[in-house]
Coordinates of C-alpha atoms in Angstrom, one line a residue:
X268 CA 0.0 0.0 0.0
X269 CA 1.3 3.5 -0.8
X270 CA -0.2 4.7 2.5
X271 CA 1.9 2.3 4.6
X272 CA 3.8 4.3 7.2
X273 CA 7.3 2.9 6.5
X274 CA 6.7 3.2 2.7
X275 CA 5.7 6.8 3.0
X276 CA 8.8 7.7 5.1
X277 CA 11.1 5.8 2.8
X278 CA 12.3 8.8 0.7
X279 CA 15.0 11.5 0.9
X280 CA 13.7 14.9 0.1
X281 CA 17.1 16.5 0.4
X282 CA 18.5 14.2 -2.2
X283 CA 15.5 14.7 -4.5
X284 CA 16.2 18.5 -4.3
X285 CA 19.7 18.0 -5.7
X286 CA 21.9 16.9 -2.7
X287 CA 23.1 13.6 -4.1
X288 CA 25.2 12.7 -1.0
X289 CA 22.3 13.1 1.4
X290 CA 21.5 10.0 3.5
X291 CA 18.2 9.2 5.2
X292 CA 18.2 6.1 7.4
X293 CA 14.5 5.7 6.8
X294 CA 15.3 4.7 3.2
X295 CA 17.0 1.4 4.3
X296 CA 17.2 -1.2 2.8
X297 CA 17.0 1.0 -0.3
X298 CA 19.7 3.4 0.7
X299 CA 22.8 1.7 -0.8
X300 CA 23.5 -1.6 -2.6
X301 CA 23.7 -4.8 -0.6
X302 CA 25.9 -6.6 0.2
X303 CA 27.7 -3.5 1.1
X304 CA 30.9 -3.6 -0.9
X305 CA 31.5 0.1 -0.9
X306 CA 29.9 2.3 1.8
X307 CA 30.2 5.4 -0.4
X308 CA 27.8 4.2 -3.1
X309 CA 24.2 5.3 -2.7
X310 CA 21.1 4.7 -4.6
X311 CA 19.7 7.8 -6.4
X312 CA 16.9 8.3 -5.8
X313 CA 16.9 6.3 -2.6
X314 CA 14.0 4.8 -0.7
X315 CA 11.2 2.3 -1.3
X316 CA 8.9 4.8 -3.1
X317 CA 11.4 5.5 -5.8
X318 CA 12.5 1.9 -6.0
X319 CA 8.9 0.9 -6.9
X320 CA 8.6 3.4 -9.7
X321 CA 5.9 2.3 -12.2
X322 CA 7.7 1.4 -15.4
X323 CA 5.2 -0.2 -17.7
X324 CA 5.2 1.2 -21.3
X325 CA 1.7 1.9 -22.5
X326 CA 1.0 3.0 -26.1
X327 CA -2.4 4.0 -27.3
X328 CA -3.1 3.3 -31.0
X329 CA -6.0 3.9 -33.4
X330 CA -6.9 2.1 -36.6
X331 CA -6.3 4.1 -39.8
X332 CA -7.1 2.3 -43.0
X333 CA -5.4 -1.1 -42.7
X334 CA -2.8 -0.1 -40.1
X335 CA -2.5 0.9 -36.4
X336 CA -1.1 4.3 -35.8
X337 CA 0.2 5.7 -32.4
X338 CA -2.0 8.4 -30.8
X339 CA 0.3 11.3 -29.9
X340 CA 0.5 11.8 -26.1
X341 CA 2.8 13.6 -23.8
X342 CA 4.4 13.0 -20.4
X343 CA 4.8 16.8 -19.8
X344 CA 2.4 18.6 -17.6
X345 CA 1.3 15.6 -15.7
X346 CA 3.0 16.6 -12.4
X347 CA 2.0 19.3 -10.0
X348 CA 3.8 22.6 -10.9
X349 CA 4.5 23.2 -7.2
X350 CA 6.2 19.9 -6.8
X351 CA 8.5 20.6 -9.8
X352 CA 9.4 24.0 -8.4
X353 CA 9.8 23.4 -4.7
X354 CA 10.4 19.6 -4.1
X355 CA 12.5 18.3 -7.0
X356 CA 15.7 19.7 -8.5
X357 CA 18.5 18.2 -10.6
X358 CA 22.1 18.5 -9.3
X359 CA 23.0 20.5 -12.5
X360 CA 20.9 23.4 -13.8
X361 CA 19.6 22.9 -17.4
X362 CA 22.0 20.1 -18.0
X363 CA 22.1 17.7 -20.9
X364 CA 21.8 13.9 -20.4
X365 CA 25.6 13.7 -20.5
X366 CA 26.0 16.4 -17.8
X367 CA 23.4 14.6 -15.6
X368 CA 25.2 11.3 -16.1
X369 CA 28.5 12.8 -15.0
X370 CA 26.9 14.5 -12.0
X371 CA 25.3 11.3 -10.7
X372 CA 28.4 9.1 -11.4
X373 CA 30.8 11.6 -9.8
X374 CA 28.6 11.7 -6.7
X375 CA 29.0 7.9 -6.4
X376 CA 25.4 7.0 -7.0
X377 CA 23.7 4.1 -8.9
X378 CA 20.2 3.5 -10.1
X379 CA 17.7 1.8 -7.6
X380 CA 18.0 -2.0 -7.8
X381 CA 14.6 -2.6 -9.4
X382 CA 15.0 0.1 -12.1
X383 CA 15.7 -0.9 -15.7
X384 CA 16.9 2.6 -16.8
X385 CA 19.3 5.1 -15.3
X386 CA 18.0 8.3 -13.7
X387 CA 19.4 10.4 -16.6
X388 CA 17.9 8.2 -19.3
X389 CA 14.3 7.9 -18.2
X390 CA 12.9 9.9 -21.2
X391 CA 14.9 9.3 -24.4
X392 CA 12.5 11.6 -26.4
X393 CA 12.8 14.6 -24.2
X394 CA 16.2 15.4 -22.7
X395 CA 14.7 18.0 -20.3
X396 CA 12.4 15.4 -18.7
X397 CA 15.2 13.4 -17.0
X398 CA 16.8 13.2 -13.6
X399 CA 14.8 14.2 -10.5
X400 CA 12.7 16.4 -12.8
X401 CA 11.2 13.5 -14.7
X402 CA 7.5 14.0 -14.4
X403 CA 6.7 10.2 -14.1
X404 CA 9.0 10.1 -11.1
X405 CA 7.4 13.2 -9.5
X406 CA 3.9 11.8 -10.0
X407 CA 4.9 8.5 -8.4
X408 CA 6.6 10.1 -5.5
X409 CA 3.4 11.8 -4.4
X410 CA 2.0 8.9 -2.4
X411 CA -1.7 8.0 -2.4
X412 CA -3.9 8.1 0.7
X413 CA -5.8 4.9 -0.1
X414 CA -4.8 1.4 -1.1
X415 CA -6.5 1.7 -4.5
X416 CA -5.3 4.7 -6.4
X417 CA -4.8 6.4 -9.7
X418 CA -1.7 8.0 -11.2
X419 CA -1.8 10.3 -14.2
X420 CA 0.3 8.6 -16.9
X421 CA 0.0 10.6 -20.1
X422 CA -2.0 13.5 -21.6
X423 CA -3.5 13.6 -25.1
X424 CA -1.9 16.1 -27.5
X425 CA -4.9 17.9 -28.9
X426 CA -4.1 18.5 -32.5
X427 CA -5.4 17.5 -35.9
X428 CA -8.3 15.1 -35.6
X429 CA -7.7 14.8 -31.9
X430 CA -8.3 18.5 -31.3
X431 CA -11.5 17.9 -29.3
X432 CA -10.5 14.5 -27.8
X433 CA -10.6 10.9 -29.0
X434 CA -13.1 10.5 -31.8
X435 CA -15.7 7.8 -30.9
X436 CA -15.8 6.5 -34.4
X437 CA -12.2 5.3 -34.3
X438 CA -11.1 1.8 -33.1
X439 CA -8.4 1.9 -30.4
X440 CA -6.1 -0.6 -28.7
X441 CA -3.4 -0.5 -26.1
X442 CA 0.1 -1.9 -26.6
X443 CA 1.5 -2.6 -23.1
X444 CA 5.1 -3.6 -22.3
X445 CA 4.7 -5.4 -19.0
X446 CA 7.5 -4.5 -16.5
X447 CA 5.7 -3.6 -13.3
X448 CA 5.0 -6.9 -11.7
X449 CA 2.0 -7.1 -9.3
X450 CA 1.3 -10.8 -9.2
X451 CA 3.6 -11.5 -6.2
X452 CA 1.4 -9.2 -3.9
X453 CA -1.9 -10.0 -5.6
X454 CA -2.2 -6.5 -7.0
X455 CA -4.1 -5.4 -10.1
X456 CA -3.5 -2.7 -12.7
X457 CA -6.0 -0.9 -15.0
X458 CA -5.9 1.7 -17.7
X459 CA -8.5 4.4 -17.4
X460 CA -9.0 7.0 -20.1
X461 CA -10.8 10.0 -18.7
X462 CA -11.4 13.7 -19.3
X463 CA -9.7 15.9 -16.6
X464 CA -10.5 19.4 -15.4
X465 CA -9.2 21.7 -12.7
X466 CA -11.0 19.4 -10.2
X467 CA -9.3 16.3 -11.6
X468 CA -10.8 13.4 -13.5
X469 CA -14.3 12.0 -13.2
X470 CA -14.6 10.2 -9.9
X471 CA -17.9 9.3 -8.2
X472 CA -16.4 8.6 -4.8
X473 CA -16.7 12.1 -3.4
X474 CA -20.3 12.5 -4.6
X475 CA -21.2 9.1 -3.1
X476 CA -19.5 10.0 0.2
X477 CA -21.4 13.3 0.4
X478 CA -24.7 11.6 -0.2
X479 CA -24.0 8.8 2.4
X480 CA -22.8 11.3 5.1
X481 CA -25.8 13.6 4.3
X482 CA -28.2 10.7 4.8
X483 CA -26.6 9.7 8.1
X484 CA -26.8 13.3 9.3
X485 CA -30.5 13.5 8.3
X486 CA -31.3 10.2 10.1
X487 CA -29.5 11.4 13.2
X488 CA -31.4 14.7 13.1
X489 CA -34.7 12.8 12.9
X490 CA -33.7 10.6 15.9
X491 CA -32.6 13.6 18.0
X492 CA -35.8 15.5 17.1
X493 CA -37.9 12.6 18.3
X494 CA -35.9 12.4 21.5
X495 CA -36.4 16.1 22.1
X496 CA -40.1 16.1 21.4
X497 CA -40.7 12.9 23.5
X498 CA -38.5 13.5 26.5
X499 CA -37.4 17.1 26.3
X500 CA -38.6 20.1 28.3
X501 CA -39.6 23.6 27.2
X502 CA -37.3 26.6 27.7
X503 CA -39.7 28.0 30.3
X504 CA -39.6 24.7 32.3
X505 CA -35.8 24.8 32.2
X506 CA -35.7 28.3 33.6
X507 CA -38.2 27.6 36.4
X508 CA -36.2 25.0 38.3
X509 CA -37.1 25.1 42.0
X510 CA -36.4 23.1 45.2
X511 CA -39.2 20.6 44.2
X512 CA -38.2 20.4 40.5
X513 CA -37.4 16.9 39.2
X514 CA -34.1 18.4 38.0
X515 CA -33.0 18.9 41.6
X516 CA -30.9 15.9 42.8
X517 CA -32.2 16.4 46.3

């Protein structure tokens, strides 16, 4: 669960903000490679959250004539802007992939043990979307409050025939490269295509929760009203309490 206490604490915010030699003991056993052959080598990024980064490759395609064509999507703009500005920072400013690689290697860091790619090579198509500023990493590092959760993966590039969204007349399919294994902990994965707004994607949970809480409050109000009418006293009776009143304990 992403809301497990030890999992949530297993991150190094100083390291994620560019200090590659920062060490947070809460990140163990994802702090440095084991068995410990060299104490100076650290994982970057360290911690259980980063180590479990979602790494499936999902490609949306639509049928055009007799062939399947990739729908153009982007991984930019999926993370909170505040996270990018105040929580994550690369060790080199505006550096190329080569500069990022040199910075991480010179600091004596290696990729997390369950990663397939290096931190400076997460996005081959966009050199600026690498390192700690990779938006897939930033999205994953914002842990969920509930065991079942959603993470924004890609956004549709609205151009051409997709200017107003995905045309319903087209046929679509998903090409998924399975890397993120969930069988060992009986987990499940799903792909949800949704229209998002400033309030997020379509999610009935909040509406259902409001209705349920409202019904409970209404029912409790009816019960308290009945108790008040059946056993309560008027304001005048409450003010006229005397020695012989039933409210007097003597």
